[in-house]
């Protein structure tokens, strides 16, 4: 069957003529047009421009630069990287590959001297190899030095805010960094292995409470999947993470990061605007009366807590207050440690309660699933039989889940 | 009138949920029972988070001592209720799935092996399986 033509773009007499069709069938296939598979291409100005861009300036984006984002906004319309110095040249794939291999070889070189000394005693036949290795090493060192001198104009400066615009037409959209793989792993280990509370991990890594919770849950799932032998899309994740800005993990326990501090990912102590506080209120208050933040909260809503209790990290405010009060360092440290200890105790108590609740269940394994029996009391329904704490679906109560204001989206996830 | 321990279906379409109830045998399924002993959720739940090699599970809530009392005074469980109550040791297990399946398979294969034989032969083959 010959390829279909769109008749609206052709004169009506020509649409049915066989000569046009045959022309389309023998249309020369252009090598540069790789995206489209159809043999008959309508050449429009837009399409032509698109292919011009794809084979011209757009070709830069096809292979992402290593260690850099891959956004349209970083290039001008001729396909030049804006932030690069004029002498900068894009490295070819072969060069990159070579560099990668060099980098991989480096740790081996570092380990070599110790090994060489041990081998010295062993024999002359290995002595020859050792000389070769030494020669290689000096050559590599020289090369590295040369590279360093050359690198000044070859080195790419880090991305500015202008370069982080994926959509050049939308000047106000800036790509935000995501957590790097190392950082996520570190957060998970801090919470799971070291038993730190979520808020402590949040303060230490500069990541919000919610995000720490999400990281721990997702990491746990990832590890479960690996244990179950599920296949993860790791190359995909790595490729995506290479093209977007990431918050790096700085391991301060390592000697080379001695004086460094972790890079904060986001502001962690922002007060979330409660819907009840969105209205404007004029509350007349007697001058003689004290009107605190607690009263302000109550003015908006009777159940609204004051801002001091609603912020994600009230303990940081407390620490600042103690600092402002002029307490000595040792005293402040003692207070903070006491608070941390209390929080840890609360966490462990909660975990013990959960474990005890699960241990009290009676599990009967059957062929396909376990039947888990929980012993309840029929007395819980009360004398009138209408207590909501009673077991079972209630009689004489209408279902209210279609009523206004009943949230059906799950508000919490068990982790 | 006979008192039965049985299930009353609640829940929604494709999301069944049962109350385990004590009721008079001739009352409607979802009418108000003498007592609600517990609940049974037949939809298997995924293993709990952190339970890597856990199995799916079904949630049953039951007042075991109360169920034992009703059995003691002569309440008659339905088949499904019998199955659930026997799991916690209130009753002797009645339906063993694997045994029943084994019997069915045996009878089936016996019937197949004697296919060309005349019709009365099948009845004779079934007797050893029972």
Short mmCIF file of C-alpha atoms in Angstrom, two decimals:
data_model
loop_
_atom_site.label_atom_id
_atom_site.label_comp_id
_atom_site.label_asym_id
_atom_site.label_seq_id
_atom_site.Cartn_x
_atom_site.Cartn_y
_atom_site.Cartn_z
CA UNK A 1 0.00 0.00 0.00
CA UNK A 2 1.42 3.39 -0.98
CA UNK A 3 1.86 5.94 1.79
CA UNK A 4 -1.10 8.16 2.39
CA UNK A 5 -1.04 11.79 1.36
CA UNK A 6 -2.88 14.44 3.21
CA UNK A 7 -5.31 15.65 0.56
CA UNK A 8 -5.96 19.03 2.13
CA UNK A 9 -2.47 20.23 1.23
CA UNK A 10 -2.67 19.19 -2.39
CA UNK A 11 -4.83 20.41 -5.22
CA UNK A 12 -7.84 18.16 -5.54
CA UNK A 13 -6.97 17.07 -9.07
CA UNK A 14 -3.45 16.14 -8.09
CA UNK A 15 -4.45 14.18 -5.02
CA UNK A 16 -5.69 11.23 -6.99
CA UNK A 17 -3.10 11.32 -9.78
CA UNK A 18 -0.65 8.40 -9.69
CA UNK A 19 2.33 10.53 -10.73
CA UNK A 20 2.40 12.32 -7.37
CA UNK A 21 2.32 9.07 -5.51
CA UNK A 22 5.20 7.63 -7.45
CA UNK A 23 7.19 10.78 -6.74
CA UNK A 24 6.66 10.27 -3.07
CA UNK A 25 7.62 6.66 -3.22
CA UNK A 26 11.01 7.44 -4.77
CA UNK A 27 11.71 10.32 -2.46
CA UNK A 28 15.43 10.21 -1.57
CA UNK A 29 15.99 9.29 2.05
CA UNK A 30 18.11 11.90 3.77
CA UNK A 31 20.61 10.63 6.24
CA UNK A 32 20.29 13.62 8.55
CA UNK A 33 16.61 13.03 9.19
CA UNK A 34 16.74 10.26 11.68
CA UNK A 35 13.70 11.00 13.76
CA UNK A 36 10.97 10.33 11.26
CA UNK A 37 10.37 6.90 9.79
CA UNK A 38 7.88 7.84 7.10
CA UNK A 39 9.18 7.70 3.56
CA UNK A 40 7.05 10.61 2.37
CA UNK A 41 7.96 13.84 4.09
CA UNK A 42 6.19 17.09 3.63
CA UNK A 43 8.84 19.75 3.67
CA UNK A 44 7.46 22.70 5.53
CA UNK A 45 9.43 25.70 6.63
CA UNK A 46 8.95 24.74 10.26
CA UNK A 47 10.11 21.22 9.72
CA UNK A 48 13.13 22.43 7.78
CA UNK A 49 14.05 24.88 10.52
CA UNK A 50 13.64 22.19 13.12
CA UNK A 51 16.05 19.88 11.33
CA UNK A 52 18.45 22.75 10.76
CA UNK A 53 18.46 23.38 14.48
CA UNK A 54 18.73 19.70 15.32
CA UNK A 55 21.78 19.22 13.11
CA UNK A 56 23.28 22.60 13.96
CA UNK A 57 23.08 24.24 17.40
CA UNK A 58 20.91 21.49 18.89
CA UNK A 59 23.56 18.83 18.27
CA UNK A 60 25.41 20.12 21.35
CA UNK A 61 22.60 18.90 23.59
CA UNK A 62 22.59 15.39 22.22
CA UNK A 63 25.59 14.32 24.29
CA UNK A 64 25.41 15.89 27.77
CA UNK A 65 28.62 17.48 29.08
CA UNK A 66 30.10 15.48 31.94
CA UNK A 67 29.65 17.16 35.30
CA UNK A 68 27.25 19.75 33.95
CA UNK A 69 23.56 20.24 33.38
CA UNK A 70 22.16 19.87 29.89
CA UNK A 71 19.75 22.77 29.53
CA UNK A 72 18.80 24.86 26.51
CA UNK A 73 19.26 28.07 28.48
CA UNK A 74 23.00 27.51 28.84
CA UNK A 75 23.57 27.82 25.07
CA UNK A 76 23.13 30.82 22.78
CA UNK A 77 21.28 30.47 19.51
CA UNK A 78 24.41 29.45 17.62
CA UNK A 79 24.98 26.53 19.94
CA UNK A 80 27.86 28.05 21.95
CA UNK A 81 28.09 27.43 25.66
CA UNK A 82 27.61 30.90 27.13
CA UNK A 83 29.49 30.42 30.37
CA UNK A 84 32.60 28.89 28.78
CA UNK A 85 35.72 30.96 28.09
CA UNK A 86 36.41 31.66 24.38
CA UNK A 87 39.29 29.18 24.28
CA UNK A 88 37.16 26.35 25.65
CA UNK A 89 36.63 23.43 23.35
CA UNK A 90 34.21 20.63 23.74
CA UNK A 91 35.97 17.33 24.15
CA UNK A 92 35.17 14.51 21.83
CA UNK A 93 33.79 11.27 23.10
CA UNK A 94 37.10 9.43 22.64
CA UNK A 95 38.92 12.00 24.78
CA UNK A 96 36.33 11.72 27.51
CA UNK A 97 36.62 7.96 27.45
CA UNK A 98 40.40 8.21 27.81
CA UNK A 99 40.10 10.59 30.74
CA UNK A 100 37.67 8.26 32.43
CA UNK A 101 40.09 5.38 32.08
CA UNK A 102 42.90 7.53 33.48
CA UNK A 103 40.77 8.37 36.48
CA UNK A 104 39.99 4.74 37.06
CA UNK A 105 43.66 3.85 36.83
CA UNK A 106 44.71 6.47 39.39
CA UNK A 107 43.88 4.62 42.62
CA UNK A 108 45.89 1.66 41.36
CA UNK A 109 48.87 3.97 40.83
CA UNK A 110 48.57 5.30 44.35
CA UNK A 111 48.66 1.82 45.79
CA UNK A 112 51.68 0.89 43.69
CA UNK A 113 54.68 2.18 45.78
CA UNK A 114 53.88 -0.03 48.76
CA UNK A 115 53.42 -3.01 46.53
CA UNK A 116 56.67 -2.25 44.70
CA UNK A 117 58.64 -2.30 47.91
CA UNK A 118 57.32 -5.69 48.87
CA UNK A 119 58.05 -7.06 45.43
CA UNK A 120 61.65 -5.80 45.41
CA UNK A 121 62.84 -8.74 47.43
CA UNK A 122 61.08 -11.32 45.35
CA UNK A 123 63.04 -11.52 42.15
CA UNK A 124 64.72 -9.91 39.17
CA UNK A 125 62.05 -10.93 36.67
CA UNK A 126 59.52 -8.82 38.51
CA UNK A 127 62.04 -6.01 38.85
CA UNK A 128 61.63 -5.25 35.16
CA UNK A 129 57.89 -4.80 35.59
CA UNK A 130 58.45 -2.57 38.54
CA UNK A 131 60.69 -0.26 36.51
CA UNK A 132 58.01 -0.10 33.85
CA UNK A 133 55.45 0.85 36.44
CA UNK A 134 57.65 3.61 37.83
CA UNK A 135 58.24 4.97 34.36
CA UNK A 136 54.51 4.92 33.67
CA UNK A 137 53.83 6.72 36.88
CA UNK A 138 56.28 9.55 36.21
CA UNK A 139 54.86 9.93 32.75
CA UNK A 140 51.38 10.11 34.14
CA UNK A 141 52.43 12.67 36.70
CA UNK A 142 53.94 14.84 34.01
CA UNK A 143 50.83 14.50 31.94
CA UNK A 144 48.69 15.46 34.88
CA UNK A 145 50.82 18.54 35.51
CA UNK A 146 50.62 19.56 31.88
CA UNK A 147 46.91 19.08 31.99
CA UNK A 148 46.60 21.27 35.05
CA UNK A 149 48.39 24.16 33.36
CA UNK A 150 46.29 23.71 30.27
CA UNK A 151 43.10 23.30 32.22
CA UNK A 152 42.74 26.95 33.19
CA UNK A 153 40.98 27.82 29.98
CA UNK A 154 39.72 24.29 29.41
CA UNK A 155 37.97 24.18 32.77
CA UNK A 156 34.26 24.97 32.70
CA UNK A 157 33.04 27.44 35.32
CA UNK A 158 30.11 26.20 37.42
CA UNK A 159 26.60 26.94 36.24
CA UNK A 160 25.12 30.32 37.08
CA UNK A 161 21.42 30.80 37.72
CA UNK A 162 21.05 31.83 34.07
CA UNK A 163 22.33 28.47 32.92
CA UNK A 164 19.73 26.56 34.91
CA UNK A 165 16.84 27.54 32.65
CA UNK A 166 15.47 24.51 30.82
CA UNK A 167 12.89 26.63 28.96
CA UNK A 168 14.51 29.73 27.44
CA UNK A 169 11.13 31.37 26.81
CA UNK A 170 10.21 31.10 30.47
CA UNK A 171 12.84 33.25 32.14
CA UNK A 172 11.46 32.74 35.62
CA UNK A 173 11.69 28.98 35.70
CA UNK A 174 14.90 27.85 37.36
CA UNK A 175 15.75 24.23 37.72
CA UNK A 176 16.10 23.34 41.41
CA UNK A 177 18.70 20.87 42.66
CA UNK A 178 17.75 17.38 43.79
CA UNK A 179 19.45 15.17 46.38
CA UNK A 180 22.44 13.27 45.07
CA UNK A 181 22.59 9.50 45.41
CA UNK A 182 25.34 9.68 48.08
CA UNK A 183 23.39 12.18 50.13
CA UNK A 184 20.28 10.03 50.07
CA UNK A 185 22.25 7.01 51.15
CA UNK A 186 23.88 9.02 53.96
CA UNK A 187 20.49 10.25 55.21
CA UNK A 188 19.12 6.71 55.19
CA UNK A 189 22.10 5.35 57.09
CA UNK A 190 21.94 8.17 59.63
CA UNK A 191 18.30 7.46 60.40
CA UNK A 192 18.22 3.67 60.10
CA UNK A 193 21.67 2.56 61.25
CA UNK A 194 22.52 5.31 63.75
CA UNK A 195 18.93 5.68 64.92
CA UNK A 196 18.84 9.46 64.59
CA UNK A 197 15.42 11.09 64.68
CA UNK A 198 14.07 12.58 61.47
CA UNK A 199 14.36 16.13 62.78
CA UNK A 200 17.99 15.59 63.81
CA UNK A 201 18.87 14.23 60.37
CA UNK A 202 17.01 17.14 58.83
CA UNK A 203 19.11 19.66 60.74
CA UNK A 204 22.36 17.84 60.04
CA UNK A 205 21.89 17.54 56.29
CA UNK A 206 19.90 20.72 55.66
CA UNK A 207 16.99 18.79 54.18
CA UNK A 208 13.37 19.35 55.22
CA UNK A 209 11.62 16.92 57.57
CA UNK A 210 9.22 15.70 54.89
CA UNK A 211 12.01 15.06 52.44
CA UNK A 212 14.02 13.10 55.02
CA UNK A 213 10.96 10.93 55.66
CA UNK A 214 10.47 10.36 51.94
CA UNK A 215 14.14 9.52 51.41
CA UNK A 216 14.11 6.97 54.22
CA UNK A 217 10.95 5.29 52.95
CA UNK A 218 12.07 5.18 49.32
CA UNK A 219 15.56 3.97 50.20
CA UNK A 220 14.02 1.24 52.31
CA UNK A 221 11.82 0.20 49.38
CA UNK A 222 14.82 0.27 47.06
CA UNK A 223 16.76 -2.02 49.36
CA UNK A 224 13.79 -4.35 49.67
CA UNK A 225 13.52 -4.54 45.90
CA UNK A 226 17.20 -5.32 45.57
CA UNK A 227 16.84 -8.06 48.19
CA UNK A 228 13.88 -9.47 46.29
CA UNK A 229 15.90 -9.51 43.08
CA UNK A 230 13.88 -6.88 41.24
CA UNK A 231 15.67 -5.05 38.46
CA UNK A 232 16.12 -1.31 39.02
CA UNK A 233 16.49 1.30 36.28
CA UNK A 234 19.87 2.38 37.65
CA UNK A 235 21.45 3.53 34.34
CA UNK A 236 18.41 5.68 33.70
CA UNK A 237 18.55 7.27 37.14
CA UNK A 238 22.28 7.91 36.77
CA UNK A 239 21.83 9.49 33.33
CA UNK A 240 19.07 11.79 34.59
CA UNK A 241 21.03 12.79 37.69
CA UNK A 242 24.01 13.69 35.50
CA UNK A 243 21.91 16.19 33.57
CA UNK A 244 20.20 18.06 36.42
CA UNK A 245 21.63 20.08 39.30
CA UNK A 246 22.21 18.00 42.45
CA UNK A 247 23.07 18.79 46.05
CA UNK A 248 26.34 16.98 46.73
CA UNK A 249 27.10 15.04 49.87
CA UNK A 250 30.12 16.24 51.84
CA UNK A 251 31.27 13.57 54.25
CA UNK A 252 32.73 15.64 57.09
CA UNK A 253 34.16 12.53 58.75
CA UNK A 254 36.74 12.22 55.97
CA UNK A 255 40.11 13.95 56.61
CA UNK A 256 40.06 15.89 53.31
CA UNK A 257 36.73 17.51 54.24
CA UNK A 258 37.99 18.62 57.63
CA UNK A 259 36.91 22.26 57.65
CA UNK A 260 33.96 21.89 55.29
CA UNK A 261 30.27 22.03 56.10
CA UNK A 262 27.45 20.09 54.46
CA UNK A 263 25.71 21.92 51.62
CA UNK A 264 22.19 22.82 52.78
CA UNK A 265 19.60 21.59 50.31
CA UNK A 266 16.73 23.90 51.25
CA UNK A 267 15.53 26.14 54.10
CA UNK A 268 14.34 23.72 56.75
CA UNK A 269 12.54 25.87 59.30
CA UNK A 270 9.96 27.64 57.14
CA UNK A 271 6.58 28.10 58.78
CA UNK A 272 3.85 26.60 56.62
CA UNK A 273 0.96 29.00 56.10
CA UNK A 274 -2.08 27.48 57.77
CA UNK A 275 -5.29 27.96 55.77
CA UNK A 276 -6.96 29.43 58.85
CA UNK A 277 -4.46 32.30 58.90
CA UNK A 278 -5.10 33.39 55.33
CA UNK A 279 -7.91 35.74 56.32
CA UNK A 280 -7.30 39.21 57.62
CA UNK A 281 -8.53 39.77 61.17
CA UNK A 282 -9.03 42.86 63.26
CA UNK A 283 -9.20 41.85 66.90
CA UNK A 284 -9.82 44.63 69.39
CA UNK A 285 -7.69 44.01 72.45
CA UNK A 286 -7.63 46.04 75.66
CA UNK A 287 -4.36 47.82 76.19
CA UNK A 288 -4.05 46.35 79.64
CA UNK A 289 -4.20 42.83 78.27
CA UNK A 290 -1.24 40.80 77.14
CA UNK A 291 -1.76 39.49 73.62
CA UNK A 292 0.77 36.78 72.85
CA UNK A 293 1.32 34.61 69.78
CA UNK A 294 -0.73 31.95 71.43
CA UNK A 295 -3.67 34.34 71.62
CA UNK A 296 -3.08 35.29 67.99
CA UNK A 297 -3.35 31.63 67.04
CA UNK A 298 -6.59 31.31 68.98
CA UNK A 299 -7.98 34.42 67.30
CA UNK A 300 -7.72 32.70 63.93
CA UNK A 301 -8.92 29.31 65.01
CA UNK A 302 -9.64 27.82 68.40
CA UNK A 303 -7.52 24.76 67.71
CA UNK A 304 -4.68 26.57 65.98
CA UNK A 305 -1.35 26.19 67.74
CA UNK A 306 0.94 29.19 68.04
CA UNK A 307 3.58 29.62 65.36
CA UNK A 308 6.30 28.54 67.80
CA UNK A 309 4.79 25.07 68.01
CA UNK A 310 3.95 24.74 64.33
CA UNK A 311 7.41 25.36 62.88
CA UNK A 312 9.28 22.22 61.81
CA UNK A 313 12.22 22.75 64.18
CA UNK A 314 11.22 24.42 67.45
CA UNK A 315 14.39 23.03 69.05
CA UNK A 316 16.52 25.35 66.90
CA UNK A 317 14.58 28.36 68.20
CA UNK A 318 15.08 27.13 71.74
CA UNK A 319 18.82 26.81 71.17
CA UNK A 320 18.96 30.37 69.81
CA UNK A 321 17.00 31.64 72.80
CA UNK A 322 19.48 30.03 75.15
CA UNK A 323 22.32 31.59 73.22
CA UNK A 324 20.65 35.00 73.43
CA UNK A 325 20.09 34.53 77.15
CA UNK A 326 23.86 34.31 77.52
CA UNK A 327 24.12 30.82 78.93
CA UNK A 328 27.62 29.35 78.92
CA UNK A 329 28.50 26.80 76.25
CA UNK A 330 28.61 23.82 78.60
CA UNK A 331 25.18 24.63 79.98
CA UNK A 332 23.66 25.00 76.52
CA UNK A 333 25.23 21.76 75.42
CA UNK A 334 23.80 19.97 78.43
CA UNK A 335 20.31 21.32 77.70
CA UNK A 336 20.44 20.35 74.02
CA UNK A 337 21.70 16.87 74.85
CA UNK A 338 18.94 16.43 77.39
CA UNK A 339 16.34 17.38 74.80
CA UNK A 340 17.87 15.02 72.22
CA UNK A 341 17.89 12.21 74.73
CA UNK A 342 14.23 12.80 75.59
CA UNK A 343 13.34 12.75 71.91
CA UNK A 344 15.27 9.54 71.33
CA UNK A 345 13.55 7.94 74.32
CA UNK A 346 10.17 8.95 72.93
CA UNK A 347 11.06 7.48 69.54
CA UNK A 348 12.28 4.19 70.98
CA UNK A 349 9.21 3.95 73.19
CA UNK A 350 6.96 4.42 70.20
CA UNK A 351 8.87 1.77 68.25
CA UNK A 352 8.66 -0.65 71.18
CA UNK A 353 4.92 -0.05 71.39
CA UNK A 354 4.52 -0.83 67.68
CA UNK A 355 6.65 -3.97 67.96
CA UNK A 356 4.63 -5.14 70.96
CA UNK A 357 1.37 -4.55 69.07
CA UNK A 358 2.62 -6.70 66.18
CA UNK A 359 3.94 -9.37 68.56
CA UNK A 360 0.53 -9.66 70.24
CA UNK A 361 -1.09 -10.69 66.94
CA UNK A 362 -1.68 -14.35 66.27
CA UNK A 363 -0.54 -15.31 62.78
CA UNK A 364 -1.85 -18.47 61.13
CA UNK A 365 0.05 -19.26 57.92
CA UNK A 366 -2.11 -20.75 55.23
CA UNK A 367 -1.45 -21.78 51.66
CA UNK A 368 -1.37 -18.38 49.97
CA UNK A 369 -1.45 -15.83 52.80
CA UNK A 370 -1.25 -15.47 56.52
CA UNK A 371 -4.39 -14.93 58.55
CA UNK A 372 -3.58 -12.42 61.25
CA UNK A 373 -5.90 -12.53 64.25
CA UNK A 374 -6.22 -9.63 66.61
CA UNK A 375 -8.06 -10.26 69.85
CA UNK A 376 -10.63 -7.54 70.49
CA UNK A 377 -13.40 -7.06 73.01
CA UNK A 378 -17.10 -6.90 72.20
CA UNK A 379 -17.56 -4.72 75.27
CA UNK A 380 -15.93 -1.80 73.43
CA UNK A 381 -19.22 -0.88 71.73
CA UNK A 382 -20.62 0.24 75.08
CA UNK A 383 -24.03 -0.37 76.61
CA UNK A 384 -25.95 1.36 73.84
CA UNK A 385 -23.89 -0.36 71.16
CA UNK A 386 -23.07 2.89 69.42
CA UNK A 387 -19.58 3.68 70.61
CA UNK A 388 -17.30 4.32 67.60
CA UNK A 389 -14.50 2.38 69.29
CA UNK A 390 -16.51 -0.83 69.01
CA UNK A 391 -15.50 -3.61 66.65
CA UNK A 392 -17.02 -3.98 63.22
CA UNK A 393 -19.02 -2.05 60.70
CA UNK A 394 -21.72 -0.12 62.57
CA UNK A 395 -25.46 -0.74 62.24
CA UNK A 396 -27.77 2.23 61.73
CA UNK A 397 -24.97 4.61 60.77
CA UNK A 398 -25.08 6.06 57.24
CA UNK A 399 -21.89 6.07 55.16
CA UNK A 400 -20.56 9.56 55.16
CA UNK A 401 -17.71 9.15 52.73
CA UNK A 402 -19.61 10.94 49.94
CA UNK A 403 -20.29 13.90 52.20
CA UNK A 404 -18.53 17.20 51.81
CA UNK A 405 -15.29 17.61 53.68
CA UNK A 406 -14.43 13.92 54.05
CA UNK A 407 -10.88 13.43 52.83
CA UNK A 408 -10.45 10.18 50.91
CA UNK A 409 -6.87 10.74 49.83
CA UNK A 410 -4.63 8.90 52.27
CA UNK A 411 -2.98 11.43 54.56
CA UNK A 412 -0.28 9.13 55.90
CA UNK A 413 1.85 6.23 54.73
CA UNK A 414 3.10 3.52 57.06
CA UNK A 415 6.85 3.28 56.86
CA UNK B 1 -34.60 -20.78 66.77
CA UNK B 2 -31.05 -21.69 65.75
CA UNK B 3 -28.30 -19.22 66.63
CA UNK B 4 -25.56 -19.06 64.05
CA UNK B 5 -22.11 -17.51 63.83
CA UNK B 6 -21.82 -16.17 60.31
CA UNK B 7 -20.48 -13.36 58.20
CA UNK B 8 -22.42 -10.22 57.24
CA UNK B 9 -21.14 -8.49 54.14
CA UNK B 10 -20.41 -4.80 54.38
CA UNK B 11 -17.97 -2.71 52.40
CA UNK B 12 -18.34 -1.53 48.84
CA UNK B 13 -18.49 -3.00 45.39
CA UNK B 14 -15.26 -4.99 44.78
CA UNK B 15 -14.15 -4.14 48.32
CA UNK B 16 -15.82 -6.70 50.54
CA UNK B 17 -15.59 -6.49 54.29
CA UNK B 18 -17.34 -8.78 56.72
CA UNK B 19 -18.60 -8.53 60.25
CA UNK B 20 -18.39 -11.82 62.11
CA UNK B 21 -21.77 -11.88 63.85
CA UNK B 22 -23.92 -14.02 66.11
CA UNK B 23 -27.47 -13.94 64.75
CA UNK B 24 -30.66 -15.97 64.53
CA UNK B 25 -30.49 -18.23 61.50
CA UNK B 26 -33.62 -16.93 59.81
CA UNK B 27 -32.87 -13.23 59.98
CA UNK B 28 -31.59 -11.30 56.97
CA UNK B 29 -27.89 -11.26 56.29
CA UNK B 30 -27.27 -7.64 57.21
CA UNK B 31 -29.95 -7.21 59.84
CA UNK B 32 -28.98 -6.24 63.33
CA UNK B 33 -27.35 -9.27 64.95
CA UNK B 34 -27.34 -10.46 68.55
CA UNK B 35 -23.68 -9.53 68.78
CA UNK B 36 -20.79 -8.50 66.56
CA UNK B 37 -17.87 -10.78 67.40
CA UNK B 38 -15.37 -9.22 65.07
CA UNK B 39 -14.48 -8.44 61.49
CA UNK B 40 -12.85 -10.19 58.55
CA UNK B 41 -11.19 -8.38 55.68
CA UNK B 42 -10.82 -10.88 52.81
CA UNK B 43 -8.62 -8.59 50.71
CA UNK B 44 -5.01 -9.66 51.21
CA UNK B 45 -2.83 -6.84 52.56
CA UNK B 46 0.72 -6.37 51.26
CA UNK B 47 3.55 -7.28 53.65
CA UNK B 48 4.33 -4.58 56.18
CA UNK B 49 7.02 -2.03 55.34
CA UNK B 50 10.47 -3.30 56.31
CA UNK B 51 9.27 -6.89 56.02
CA UNK B 52 11.30 -7.83 52.96
CA UNK B 53 10.32 -11.44 52.56
CA UNK B 54 6.93 -11.18 54.27
CA UNK B 55 3.81 -12.81 52.92
CA UNK B 56 0.57 -11.06 52.17
CA UNK B 57 -1.87 -11.25 55.05
CA UNK B 58 -5.57 -11.04 55.80
CA UNK B 59 -6.80 -9.08 58.75
CA UNK B 60 -9.17 -10.80 61.18
CA UNK B 61 -10.36 -9.19 64.41
CA UNK B 62 -12.15 -11.47 66.77
CA UNK B 63 -13.22 -11.57 70.41
CA UNK B 64 -11.92 -15.09 70.94
CA UNK B 65 -13.32 -15.69 74.43
CA UNK B 66 -16.76 -14.48 73.40
CA UNK B 67 -16.72 -16.70 70.31
CA UNK B 68 -15.79 -19.63 72.54
CA UNK B 69 -18.76 -18.83 74.78
CA UNK B 70 -21.22 -18.77 71.88
CA UNK B 71 -19.89 -22.10 70.58
CA UNK B 72 -20.29 -23.45 74.14
CA UNK B 73 -23.96 -22.53 74.27
CA UNK B 74 -24.67 -24.20 70.93
CA UNK B 75 -24.28 -21.54 68.26
CA UNK B 76 -23.69 -23.15 64.86
CA UNK B 77 -20.94 -21.60 62.74
CA UNK B 78 -21.33 -21.36 58.99
CA UNK B 79 -18.64 -23.01 56.84
CA UNK B 80 -16.58 -19.85 56.49
CA UNK B 81 -16.98 -18.97 60.15
CA UNK B 82 -15.95 -22.53 61.03
CA UNK B 83 -12.81 -22.11 58.97
CA UNK B 84 -11.89 -18.86 60.73
CA UNK B 85 -12.72 -20.13 64.23
CA UNK B 86 -10.76 -23.32 63.67
CA UNK B 87 -7.66 -21.26 62.90
CA UNK B 88 -7.54 -19.92 66.47
CA UNK B 89 -8.27 -23.32 67.95
CA UNK B 90 -11.89 -22.84 68.98
CA UNK B 91 -13.11 -25.68 66.76
CA UNK B 92 -11.72 -28.78 65.12
CA UNK B 93 -10.70 -27.97 61.52
CA UNK B 94 -13.33 -29.32 59.18
CA UNK B 95 -12.25 -28.43 55.69
CA UNK B 96 -8.66 -29.10 54.85
CA UNK B 97 -8.06 -27.56 51.47
CA UNK B 98 -5.12 -29.73 50.51
CA UNK B 99 -6.88 -32.92 51.54
CA UNK B 100 -10.00 -32.02 49.62
CA UNK B 101 -7.93 -31.05 46.60
CA UNK B 102 -6.03 -34.31 46.79
CA UNK B 103 -9.29 -36.21 46.84
CA UNK B 104 -10.58 -34.29 43.86
CA UNK B 105 -7.41 -34.90 41.86
CA UNK B 106 -7.42 -38.58 42.73
CA UNK B 107 -11.03 -38.97 41.71
CA UNK B 108 -10.40 -37.00 38.56
CA UNK B 109 -7.44 -39.08 37.44
CA UNK B 110 -9.27 -42.27 38.30
CA UNK B 111 -12.22 -41.18 36.19
CA UNK B 112 -9.94 -40.30 33.30
CA UNK B 113 -8.10 -43.62 33.39
CA UNK B 114 -11.40 -45.45 33.14
CA UNK B 115 -12.91 -43.33 30.42
CA UNK B 116 -13.56 -46.00 27.79
CA UNK B 117 -15.26 -48.13 30.44
CA UNK B 118 -19.08 -47.98 30.78
CA UNK B 119 -20.81 -45.49 33.08
CA UNK B 120 -21.26 -47.61 36.26
CA UNK B 121 -17.44 -47.98 36.52
CA UNK B 122 -16.99 -44.34 37.58
CA UNK B 123 -19.08 -44.82 40.70
CA UNK B 124 -16.90 -47.73 41.78
CA UNK B 125 -13.69 -45.71 41.33
CA UNK B 126 -14.95 -42.88 43.49
CA UNK B 127 -15.49 -45.07 46.54
CA UNK B 128 -11.79 -45.60 47.45
CA UNK B 129 -11.12 -41.86 47.17
CA UNK B 130 -13.81 -41.16 49.72
#
